[in-house]
Short mmCIF file of C-alpha atoms in Angstrom, two decimals:
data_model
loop_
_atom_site.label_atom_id
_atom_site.label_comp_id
_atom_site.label_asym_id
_atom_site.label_seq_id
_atom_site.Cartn_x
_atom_site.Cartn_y
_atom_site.Cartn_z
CA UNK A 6 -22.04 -7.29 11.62
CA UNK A 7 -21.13 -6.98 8.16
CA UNK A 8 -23.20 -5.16 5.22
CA UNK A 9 -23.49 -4.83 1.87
CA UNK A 10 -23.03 -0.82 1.88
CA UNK A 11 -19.51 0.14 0.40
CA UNK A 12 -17.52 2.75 1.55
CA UNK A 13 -17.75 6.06 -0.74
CA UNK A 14 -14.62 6.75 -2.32
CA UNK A 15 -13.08 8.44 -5.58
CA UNK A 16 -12.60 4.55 -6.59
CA UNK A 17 -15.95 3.05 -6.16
CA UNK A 18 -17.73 6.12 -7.87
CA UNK A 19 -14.84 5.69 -11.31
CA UNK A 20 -14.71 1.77 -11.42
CA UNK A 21 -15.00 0.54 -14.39
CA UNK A 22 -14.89 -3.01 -13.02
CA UNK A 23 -17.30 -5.94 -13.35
CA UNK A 24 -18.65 -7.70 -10.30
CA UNK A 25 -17.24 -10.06 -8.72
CA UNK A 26 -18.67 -13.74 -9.56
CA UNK A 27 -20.16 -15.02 -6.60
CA UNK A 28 -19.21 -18.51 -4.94
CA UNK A 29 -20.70 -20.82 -2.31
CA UNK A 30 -18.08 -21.76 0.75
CA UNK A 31 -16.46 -25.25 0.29
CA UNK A 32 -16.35 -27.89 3.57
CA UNK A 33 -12.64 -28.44 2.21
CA UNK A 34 -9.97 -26.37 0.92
CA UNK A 35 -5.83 -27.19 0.21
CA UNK A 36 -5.30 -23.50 0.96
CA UNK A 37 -6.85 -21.16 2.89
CA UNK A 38 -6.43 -17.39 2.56
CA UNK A 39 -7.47 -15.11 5.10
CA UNK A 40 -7.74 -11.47 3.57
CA UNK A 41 -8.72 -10.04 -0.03
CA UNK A 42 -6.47 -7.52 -0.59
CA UNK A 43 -3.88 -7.03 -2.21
CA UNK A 44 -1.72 -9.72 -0.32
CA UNK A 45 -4.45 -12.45 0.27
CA UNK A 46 -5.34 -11.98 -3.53
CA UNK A 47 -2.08 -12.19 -5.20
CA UNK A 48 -0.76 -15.21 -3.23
CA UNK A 49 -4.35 -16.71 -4.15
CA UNK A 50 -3.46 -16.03 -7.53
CA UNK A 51 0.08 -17.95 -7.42
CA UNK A 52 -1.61 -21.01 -5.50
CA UNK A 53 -4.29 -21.76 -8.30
CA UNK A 54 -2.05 -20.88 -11.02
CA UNK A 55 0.68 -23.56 -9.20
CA UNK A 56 -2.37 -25.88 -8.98
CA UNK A 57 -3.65 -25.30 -5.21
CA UNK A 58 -7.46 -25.61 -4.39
CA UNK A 59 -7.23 -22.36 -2.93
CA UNK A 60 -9.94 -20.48 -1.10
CA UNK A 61 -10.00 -16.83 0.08
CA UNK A 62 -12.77 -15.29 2.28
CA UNK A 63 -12.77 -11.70 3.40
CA UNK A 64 -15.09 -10.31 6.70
CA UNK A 65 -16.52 -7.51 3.77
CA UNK A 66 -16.74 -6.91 0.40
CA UNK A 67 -13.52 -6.90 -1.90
CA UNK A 68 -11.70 -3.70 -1.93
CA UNK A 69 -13.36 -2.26 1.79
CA UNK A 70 -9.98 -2.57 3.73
CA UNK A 71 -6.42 -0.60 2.70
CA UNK A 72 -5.99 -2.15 -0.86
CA UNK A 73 -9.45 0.14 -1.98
CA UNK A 74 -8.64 3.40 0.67
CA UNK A 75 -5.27 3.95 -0.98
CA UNK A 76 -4.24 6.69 -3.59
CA UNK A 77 -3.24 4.17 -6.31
CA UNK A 78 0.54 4.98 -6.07
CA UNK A 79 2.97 1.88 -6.97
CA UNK A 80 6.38 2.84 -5.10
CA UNK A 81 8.84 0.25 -5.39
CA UNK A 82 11.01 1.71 -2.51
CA UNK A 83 11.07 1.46 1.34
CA UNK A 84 8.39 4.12 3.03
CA UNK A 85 11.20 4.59 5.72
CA UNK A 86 13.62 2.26 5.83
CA UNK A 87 17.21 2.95 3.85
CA UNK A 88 18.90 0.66 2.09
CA UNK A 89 22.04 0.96 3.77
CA UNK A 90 19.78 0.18 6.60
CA UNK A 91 18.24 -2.54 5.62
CA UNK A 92 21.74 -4.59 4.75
CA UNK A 93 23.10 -3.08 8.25
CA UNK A 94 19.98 -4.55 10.27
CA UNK A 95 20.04 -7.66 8.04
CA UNK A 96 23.20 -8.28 6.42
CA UNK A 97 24.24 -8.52 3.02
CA UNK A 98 23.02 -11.53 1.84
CA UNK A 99 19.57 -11.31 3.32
CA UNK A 100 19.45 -7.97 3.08
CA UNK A 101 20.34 -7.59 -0.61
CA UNK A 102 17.65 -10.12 -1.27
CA UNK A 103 15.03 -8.47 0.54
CA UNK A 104 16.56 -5.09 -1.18
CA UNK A 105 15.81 -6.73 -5.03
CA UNK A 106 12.70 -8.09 -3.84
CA UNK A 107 11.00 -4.82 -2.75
CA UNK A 108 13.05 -2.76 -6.20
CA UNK A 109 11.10 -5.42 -8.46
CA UNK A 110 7.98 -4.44 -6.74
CA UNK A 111 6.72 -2.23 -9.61
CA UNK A 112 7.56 -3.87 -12.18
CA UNK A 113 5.66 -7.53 -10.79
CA UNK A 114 2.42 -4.98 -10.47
CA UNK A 115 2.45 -3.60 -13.73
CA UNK A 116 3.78 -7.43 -15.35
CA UNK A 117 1.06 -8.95 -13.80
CA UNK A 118 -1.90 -6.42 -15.10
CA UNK A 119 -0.27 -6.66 -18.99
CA UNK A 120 -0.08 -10.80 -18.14
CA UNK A 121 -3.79 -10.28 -16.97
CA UNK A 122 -4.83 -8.06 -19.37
CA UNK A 123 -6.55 -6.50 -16.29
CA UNK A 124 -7.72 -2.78 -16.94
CA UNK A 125 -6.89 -0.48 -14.03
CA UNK A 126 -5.71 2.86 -15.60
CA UNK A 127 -2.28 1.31 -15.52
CA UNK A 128 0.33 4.33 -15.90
CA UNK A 129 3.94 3.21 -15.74
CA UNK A 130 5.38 6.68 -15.82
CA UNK A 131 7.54 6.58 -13.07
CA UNK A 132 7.79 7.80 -9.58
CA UNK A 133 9.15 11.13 -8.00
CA UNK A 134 11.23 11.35 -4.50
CA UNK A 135 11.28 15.01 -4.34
CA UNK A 136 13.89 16.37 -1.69
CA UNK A 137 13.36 18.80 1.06
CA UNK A 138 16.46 20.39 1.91
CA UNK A 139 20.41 19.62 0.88
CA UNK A 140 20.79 17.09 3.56
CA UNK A 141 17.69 15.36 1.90
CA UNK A 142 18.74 15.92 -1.68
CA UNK A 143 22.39 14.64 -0.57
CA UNK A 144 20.76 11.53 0.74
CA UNK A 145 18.51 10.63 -2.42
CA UNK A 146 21.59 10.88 -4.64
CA UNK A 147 23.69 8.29 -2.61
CA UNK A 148 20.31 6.26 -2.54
CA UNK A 149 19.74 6.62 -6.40
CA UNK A 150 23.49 5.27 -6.81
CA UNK A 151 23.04 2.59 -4.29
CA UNK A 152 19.94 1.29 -6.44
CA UNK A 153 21.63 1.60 -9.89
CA UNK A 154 24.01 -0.28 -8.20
CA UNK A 155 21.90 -3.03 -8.43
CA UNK A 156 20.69 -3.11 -11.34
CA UNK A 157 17.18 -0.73 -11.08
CA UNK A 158 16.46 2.40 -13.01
CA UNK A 159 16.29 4.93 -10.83
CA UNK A 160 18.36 8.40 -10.95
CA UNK A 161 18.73 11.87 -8.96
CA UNK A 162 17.41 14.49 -10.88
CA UNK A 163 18.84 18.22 -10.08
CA UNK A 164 16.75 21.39 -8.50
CA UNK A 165 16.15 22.52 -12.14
CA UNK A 166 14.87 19.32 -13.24
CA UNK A 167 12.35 18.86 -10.19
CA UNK A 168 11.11 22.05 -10.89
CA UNK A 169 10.27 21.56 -14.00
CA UNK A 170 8.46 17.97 -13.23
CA UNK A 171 6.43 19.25 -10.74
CA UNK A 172 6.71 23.62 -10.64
CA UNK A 173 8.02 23.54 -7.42
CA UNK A 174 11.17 25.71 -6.50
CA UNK A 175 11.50 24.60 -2.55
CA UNK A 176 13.15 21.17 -3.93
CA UNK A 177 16.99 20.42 -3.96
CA UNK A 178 16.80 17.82 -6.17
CA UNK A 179 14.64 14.28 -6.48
CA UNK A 180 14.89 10.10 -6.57
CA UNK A 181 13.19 9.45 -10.11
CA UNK A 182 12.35 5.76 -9.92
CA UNK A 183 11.33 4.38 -13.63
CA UNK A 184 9.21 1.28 -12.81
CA UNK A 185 7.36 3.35 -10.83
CA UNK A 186 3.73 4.63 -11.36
CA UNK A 187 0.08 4.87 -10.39
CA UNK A 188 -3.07 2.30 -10.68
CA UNK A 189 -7.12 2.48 -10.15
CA UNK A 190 -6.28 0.17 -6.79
CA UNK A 191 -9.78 -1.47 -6.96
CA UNK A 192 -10.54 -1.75 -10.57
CA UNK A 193 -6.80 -3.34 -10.00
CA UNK A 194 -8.28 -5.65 -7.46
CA UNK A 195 -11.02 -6.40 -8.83
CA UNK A 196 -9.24 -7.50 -12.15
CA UNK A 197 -6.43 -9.66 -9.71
CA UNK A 198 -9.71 -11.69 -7.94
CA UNK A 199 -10.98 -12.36 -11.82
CA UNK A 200 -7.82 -13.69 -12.45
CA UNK A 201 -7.58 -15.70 -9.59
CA UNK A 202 -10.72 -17.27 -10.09
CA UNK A 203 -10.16 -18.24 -13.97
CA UNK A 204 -6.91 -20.13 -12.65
CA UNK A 205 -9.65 -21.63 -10.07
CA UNK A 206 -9.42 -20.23 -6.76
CA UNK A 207 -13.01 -19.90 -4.65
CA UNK A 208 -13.75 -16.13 -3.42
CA UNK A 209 -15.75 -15.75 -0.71
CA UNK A 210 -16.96 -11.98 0.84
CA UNK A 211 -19.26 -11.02 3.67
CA UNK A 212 -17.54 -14.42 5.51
CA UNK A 213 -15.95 -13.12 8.89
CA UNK A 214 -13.71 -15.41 10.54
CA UNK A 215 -13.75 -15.69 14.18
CA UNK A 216 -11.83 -18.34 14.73
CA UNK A 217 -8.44 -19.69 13.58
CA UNK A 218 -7.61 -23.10 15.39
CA UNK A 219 -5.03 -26.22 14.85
CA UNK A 220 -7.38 -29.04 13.69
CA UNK A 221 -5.23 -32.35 13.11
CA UNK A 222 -2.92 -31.97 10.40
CA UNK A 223 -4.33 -29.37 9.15
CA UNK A 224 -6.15 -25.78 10.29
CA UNK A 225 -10.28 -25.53 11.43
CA UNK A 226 -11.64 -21.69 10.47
CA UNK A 227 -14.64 -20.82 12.60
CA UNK A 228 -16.99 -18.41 10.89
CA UNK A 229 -19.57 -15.96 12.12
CA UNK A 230 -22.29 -17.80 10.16
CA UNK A 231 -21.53 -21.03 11.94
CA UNK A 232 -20.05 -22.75 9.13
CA UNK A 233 -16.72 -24.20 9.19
CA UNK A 234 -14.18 -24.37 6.77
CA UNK A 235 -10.99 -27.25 6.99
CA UNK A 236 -7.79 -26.34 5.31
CA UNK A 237 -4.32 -27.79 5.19
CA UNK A 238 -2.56 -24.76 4.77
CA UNK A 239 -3.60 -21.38 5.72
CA UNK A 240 -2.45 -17.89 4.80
CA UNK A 241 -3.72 -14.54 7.13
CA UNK A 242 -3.42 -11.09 4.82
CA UNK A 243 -5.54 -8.54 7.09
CA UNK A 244 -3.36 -6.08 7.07
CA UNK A 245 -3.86 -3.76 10.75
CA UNK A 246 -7.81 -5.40 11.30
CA UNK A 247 -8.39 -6.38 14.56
CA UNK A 248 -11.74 -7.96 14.75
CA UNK A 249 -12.07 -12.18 14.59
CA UNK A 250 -9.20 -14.14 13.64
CA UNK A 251 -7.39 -11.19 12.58
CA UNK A 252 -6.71 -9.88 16.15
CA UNK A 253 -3.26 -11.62 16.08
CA UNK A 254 -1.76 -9.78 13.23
CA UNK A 255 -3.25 -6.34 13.36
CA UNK A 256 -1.95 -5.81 17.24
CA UNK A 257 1.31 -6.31 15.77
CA UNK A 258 1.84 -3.14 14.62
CA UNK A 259 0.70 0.50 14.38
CA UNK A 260 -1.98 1.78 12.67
CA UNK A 261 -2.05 4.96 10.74
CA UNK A 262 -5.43 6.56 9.69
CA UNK A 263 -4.92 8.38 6.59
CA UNK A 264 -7.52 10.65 4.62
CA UNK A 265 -7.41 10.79 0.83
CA UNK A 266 -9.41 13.45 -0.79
CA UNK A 267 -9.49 14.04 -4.71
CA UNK A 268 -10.24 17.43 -6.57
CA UNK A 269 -12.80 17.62 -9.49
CA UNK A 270 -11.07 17.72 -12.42
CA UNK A 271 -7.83 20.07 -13.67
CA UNK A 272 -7.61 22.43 -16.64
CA UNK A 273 -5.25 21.08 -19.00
CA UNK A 274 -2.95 23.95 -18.65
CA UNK A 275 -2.43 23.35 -14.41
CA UNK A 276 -2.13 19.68 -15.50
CA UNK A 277 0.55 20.44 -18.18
CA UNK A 278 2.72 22.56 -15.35
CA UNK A 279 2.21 20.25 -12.37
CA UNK A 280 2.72 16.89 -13.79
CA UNK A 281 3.87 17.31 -17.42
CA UNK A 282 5.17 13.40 -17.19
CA UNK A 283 1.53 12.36 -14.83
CA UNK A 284 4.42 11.28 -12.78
CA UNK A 285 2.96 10.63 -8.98
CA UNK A 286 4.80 12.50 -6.42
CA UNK A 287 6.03 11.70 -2.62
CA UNK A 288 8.60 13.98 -1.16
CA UNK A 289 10.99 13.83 1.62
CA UNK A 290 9.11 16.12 4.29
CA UNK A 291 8.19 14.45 7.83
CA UNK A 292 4.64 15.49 6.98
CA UNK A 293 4.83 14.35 3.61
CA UNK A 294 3.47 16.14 0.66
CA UNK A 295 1.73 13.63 -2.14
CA UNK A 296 -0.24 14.25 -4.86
CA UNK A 297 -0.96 12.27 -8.44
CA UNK A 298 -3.63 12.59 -11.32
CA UNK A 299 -6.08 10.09 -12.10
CA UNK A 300 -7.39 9.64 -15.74
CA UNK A 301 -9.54 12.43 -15.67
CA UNK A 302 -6.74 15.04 -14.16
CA UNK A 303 -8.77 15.02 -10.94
CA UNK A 304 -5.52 15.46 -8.62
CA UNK A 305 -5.06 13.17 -5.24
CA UNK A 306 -3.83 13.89 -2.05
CA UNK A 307 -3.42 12.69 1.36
CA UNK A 308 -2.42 13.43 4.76
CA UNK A 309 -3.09 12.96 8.62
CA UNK A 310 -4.71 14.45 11.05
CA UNK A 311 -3.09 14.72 14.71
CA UNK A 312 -6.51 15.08 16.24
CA UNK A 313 -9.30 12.64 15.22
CA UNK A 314 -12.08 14.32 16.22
CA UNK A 315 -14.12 15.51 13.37
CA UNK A 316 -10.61 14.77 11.04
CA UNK A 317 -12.54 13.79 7.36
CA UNK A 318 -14.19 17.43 6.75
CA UNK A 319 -11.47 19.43 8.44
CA UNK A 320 -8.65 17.56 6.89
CA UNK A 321 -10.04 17.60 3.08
CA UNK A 322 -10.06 21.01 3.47
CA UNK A 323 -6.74 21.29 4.59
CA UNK A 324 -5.34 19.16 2.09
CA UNK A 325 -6.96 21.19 -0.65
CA UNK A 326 -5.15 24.30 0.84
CA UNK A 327 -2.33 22.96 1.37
CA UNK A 328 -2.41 21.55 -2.86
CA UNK A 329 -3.34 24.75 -3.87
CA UNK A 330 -0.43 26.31 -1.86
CA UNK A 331 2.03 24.05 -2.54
CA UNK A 332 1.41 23.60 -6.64
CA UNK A 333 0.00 27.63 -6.52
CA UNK A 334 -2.84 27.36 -7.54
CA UNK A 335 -4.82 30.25 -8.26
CA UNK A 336 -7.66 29.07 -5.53
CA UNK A 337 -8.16 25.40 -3.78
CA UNK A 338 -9.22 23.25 -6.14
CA UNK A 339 -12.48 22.19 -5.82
CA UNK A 340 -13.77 18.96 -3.77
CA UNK A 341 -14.78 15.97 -4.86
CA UNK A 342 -14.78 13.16 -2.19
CA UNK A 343 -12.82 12.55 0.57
CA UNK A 344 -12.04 8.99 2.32
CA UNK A 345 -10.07 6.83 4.80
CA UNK A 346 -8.14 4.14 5.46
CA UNK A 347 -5.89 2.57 8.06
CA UNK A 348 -2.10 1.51 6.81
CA UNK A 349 -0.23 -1.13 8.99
CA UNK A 350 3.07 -0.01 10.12
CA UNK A 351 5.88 -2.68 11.98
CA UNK A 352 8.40 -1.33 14.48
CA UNK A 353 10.79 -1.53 12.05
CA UNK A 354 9.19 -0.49 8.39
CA UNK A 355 10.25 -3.53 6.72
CA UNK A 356 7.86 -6.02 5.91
CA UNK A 357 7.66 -9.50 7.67
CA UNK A 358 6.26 -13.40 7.69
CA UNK A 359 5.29 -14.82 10.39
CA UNK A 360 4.60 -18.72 11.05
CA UNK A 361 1.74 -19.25 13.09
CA UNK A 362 2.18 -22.94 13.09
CA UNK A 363 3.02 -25.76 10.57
CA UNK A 364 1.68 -24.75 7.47
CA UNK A 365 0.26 -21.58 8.43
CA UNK A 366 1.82 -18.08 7.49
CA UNK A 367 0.86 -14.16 7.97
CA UNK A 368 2.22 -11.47 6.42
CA UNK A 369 2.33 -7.95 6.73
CA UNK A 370 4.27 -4.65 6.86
CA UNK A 371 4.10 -2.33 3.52
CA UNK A 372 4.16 0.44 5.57
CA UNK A 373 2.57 2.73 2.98
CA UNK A 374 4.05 0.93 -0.03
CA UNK A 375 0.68 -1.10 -0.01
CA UNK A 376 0.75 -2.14 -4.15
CA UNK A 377 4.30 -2.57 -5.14
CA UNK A 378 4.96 -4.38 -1.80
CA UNK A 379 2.02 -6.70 -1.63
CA UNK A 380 2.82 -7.88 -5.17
CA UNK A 381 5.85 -9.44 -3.72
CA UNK A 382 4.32 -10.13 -0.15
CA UNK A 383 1.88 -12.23 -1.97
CA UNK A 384 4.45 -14.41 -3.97
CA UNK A 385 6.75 -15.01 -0.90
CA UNK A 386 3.71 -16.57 1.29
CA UNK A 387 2.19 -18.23 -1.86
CA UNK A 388 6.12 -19.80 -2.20
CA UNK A 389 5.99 -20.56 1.82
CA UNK A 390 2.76 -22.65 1.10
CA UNK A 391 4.56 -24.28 -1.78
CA UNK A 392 7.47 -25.46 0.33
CA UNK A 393 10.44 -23.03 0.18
CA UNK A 394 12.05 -23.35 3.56
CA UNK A 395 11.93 -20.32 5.55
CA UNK A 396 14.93 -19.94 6.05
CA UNK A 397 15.08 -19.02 2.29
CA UNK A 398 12.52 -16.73 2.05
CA UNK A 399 14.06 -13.08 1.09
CA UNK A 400 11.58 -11.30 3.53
CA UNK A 401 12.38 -11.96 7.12
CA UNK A 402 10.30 -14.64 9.24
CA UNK A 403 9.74 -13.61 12.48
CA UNK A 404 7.54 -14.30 15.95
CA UNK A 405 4.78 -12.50 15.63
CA UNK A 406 4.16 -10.30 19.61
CA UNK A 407 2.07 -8.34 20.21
CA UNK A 408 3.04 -4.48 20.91
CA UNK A 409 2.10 -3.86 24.21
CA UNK A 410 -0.29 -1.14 25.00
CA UNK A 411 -1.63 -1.78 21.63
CA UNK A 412 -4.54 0.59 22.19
CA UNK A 413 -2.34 3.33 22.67
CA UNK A 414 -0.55 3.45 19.31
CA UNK A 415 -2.82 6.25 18.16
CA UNK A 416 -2.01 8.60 20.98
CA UNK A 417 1.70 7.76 19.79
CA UNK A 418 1.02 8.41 15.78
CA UNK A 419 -0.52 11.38 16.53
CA UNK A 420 2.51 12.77 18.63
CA UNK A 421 4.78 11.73 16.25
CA UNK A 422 2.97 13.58 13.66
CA UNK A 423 2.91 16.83 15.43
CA UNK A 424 6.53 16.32 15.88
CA UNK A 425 6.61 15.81 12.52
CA UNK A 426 5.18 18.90 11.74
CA UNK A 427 7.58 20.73 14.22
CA UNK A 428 10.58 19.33 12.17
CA UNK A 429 9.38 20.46 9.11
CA UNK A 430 8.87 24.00 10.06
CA UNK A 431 11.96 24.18 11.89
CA UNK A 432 13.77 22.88 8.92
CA UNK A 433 12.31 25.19 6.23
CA UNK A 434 13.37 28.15 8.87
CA UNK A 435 16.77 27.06 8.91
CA UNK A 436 16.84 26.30 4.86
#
């Protein structure tokens, strides 16, 4: 059963926000939208700004799932997935426009909040792909080129000019993407479901669907309440849930727990040294090593645990040793609050559409790129509902199955991280 009580995060305890305005269900929508995050709320946005009557109901309260768990980073890049890759596994029509799709990622987040005028801490400062190791740094440079190529801002910096972005001397080099940057992901939300609703769309929380059906020419949604809402057209955004009508898309892929944790705030000095640019960092590393600033130099990390048990307490304190070690620091920095959320990951690491039957769409498959991706994720289904052939669509529409064993896929992340690990330490060895 759903409540009221919000998850405690770094986001909820700095919004500056205002609540959402409350609305009654309709009997009748054109569009219905399963999901308020970040991919459910921007294609809501697109339907009632193309005219739609578009309604979008969430099991919880606005910001509860991913899009208000996440560090705020907007990456316009692939989590995994190269682009050589991408045009090999696609080819290079389809996969160039799935390539310039994802590269304008940052730059439709950051358009969107100035077209908005939504306020969300909104730093376009860039984004930094550090590089572990020669092979790594050799890799990012062809990448950088391959981007320029088309048209994007991004460059390789050298070891010297990593170091000095971030004081780090274990790096061969770095991606610097320009449209890159960091957000406050719910104020962000929050500001995106305002938005929506001036251009008219009807937000509904606290409405768990349980049931998605065919219903004559158009779709029936079942809620938990009993009430029932018809729709011609229906979009499902829940991202790796499970639970109700979202059962379908979430056992399509793998989910990844991941634990945030943010430090009180920085002296201005550590700040200065660290991030002289507040440009967010990712680096190349199986076990990646993240960290950005928020507006009041409180720093931001993540990682993942390979056992659950007890994970939150243990793994905050790991990730502030691991800051401290990594930036040397004279001490961990101190704790602030630590949270969780679950990221959706598809066999592949490129995102997907699936039809689930005339007029009716899902979408998922950021794969850790949850803003900058979902700002395009959004458009594509809002542009499915609109009529564009799917066929045309630049992000791949495919059956949506299952993975078998679904209930397994934990035991497998946290192998893979171990292994992860394993790599890592063998690598630095050998480097």
């Amino acid at each position: 059963m759903v409540t009221g009580q919000h998850k405690d995060t770094l986001w909820r305890r700095t919004s500056r926000a205002a609540p959402l305005r409350t609305q009654d269900l309709p009997d009748h929508a054109e569009v219905a939208v399963i999901g308020t995050g970040f991919t459910g709320m921007t294609a809501a946005y697109h339907l009632a700004k193309a005219g739609k009557r578009v309604t979008i109901v969430d099991a919880a309260d606005l910001g509860e799932g991913a899009s208000g768990q996440n560090a705020g980073f907007v990456v316009p890049n692939f989590a995994l997935a190269d682009p050589d890759a991408v045009e090999k596994a696609l080819g290079a029509e389809k996969g160039g426009a799935l390539l310039d799709l994802v590269g304008g990622g940052a730059d439709a987040v950051f358009d969107l909040i100035r077209q908005e005028g939504i306020s969300c801490d909104a730093a376009q400062t860039g984004w930094l792909n550090p590089a572990a190791g020669k092979a790594s740094a050799e890799m990012l440079r062809a990448r950088a080129a391959k981007w320029r190529a088309r048209g994007r801002s991004v460059r390789f910096l050298d070891r010297q000019q990593i170091q000095q972005q971030t004081s780090m001397s274990i790096y061969d080099g770095a991606l610097l993407d320009e449209s890159g940057g960091t957000i406050h992901p719910l104020d962000y939300l929050l500001g995106l479901a305002a938005s929506a609703q001036r251009h008219g769309a009807t937000i509904v929380p606290r409405a768990p669907v349980v049931e998605l059906r065919k219903s004559g020419n158009g779709w029936r949604l079942q809620f938990e309440s009993g009430e029932i809402l018809y729709a011609a057209q229906v979009l499902l955004c829940t991202n790796a849930f499970t639970m109700g009508a979202a059962g379908q898309l979430g056992r399509a892929t793998v989910p990844l727990r991941v634990y945030q944790v943010a430090t009180r705030p920085l002296d201005a000095a550590t700040v200065a040294r660290v991030a002289p640019d507040r440009r967010p960092v990712g680096d190349t590393r199986k076990n990646l090593f993240t960290y950005r600033l928020d507006r009041d130099n409180r720093l931001i990390s993540g990682g993942m645990a390979a056992v659950p048990l007890g994970a939150r307490q243990r793994l905050g304190q790991a990730i502030l040793k691991r800051l401290a070690s990594e930036l040397r620091l004279d001490q961990p920095p101190q704790l602030e609050v630590t949270w969780t959320g679950v990221a959706a990951m598809t066999p592949d690491f490129l995102p997907r559409v699936h039809c689930l039957g005339e007029g009716a769409f899902a979408g998922i498959g950021c794969n850790g790129r949850g803003i900058a991706m979902t700002a395009q994720l959004g458009r594509v289904l809002a542009d499915a509902v609109l009529g564009t052939p799917p066929e045309q669509l630049p992000v791949p529409v495919r059956p949506l199955r299952r993975i078998p064993f679904h209930g397994l896929t934990p035991l497998a992340a946290s192998a893979g991280l171990m292994k992860a690990r394993l790599t890592d330490m063998l690598t630095r060895d050998r480097n």
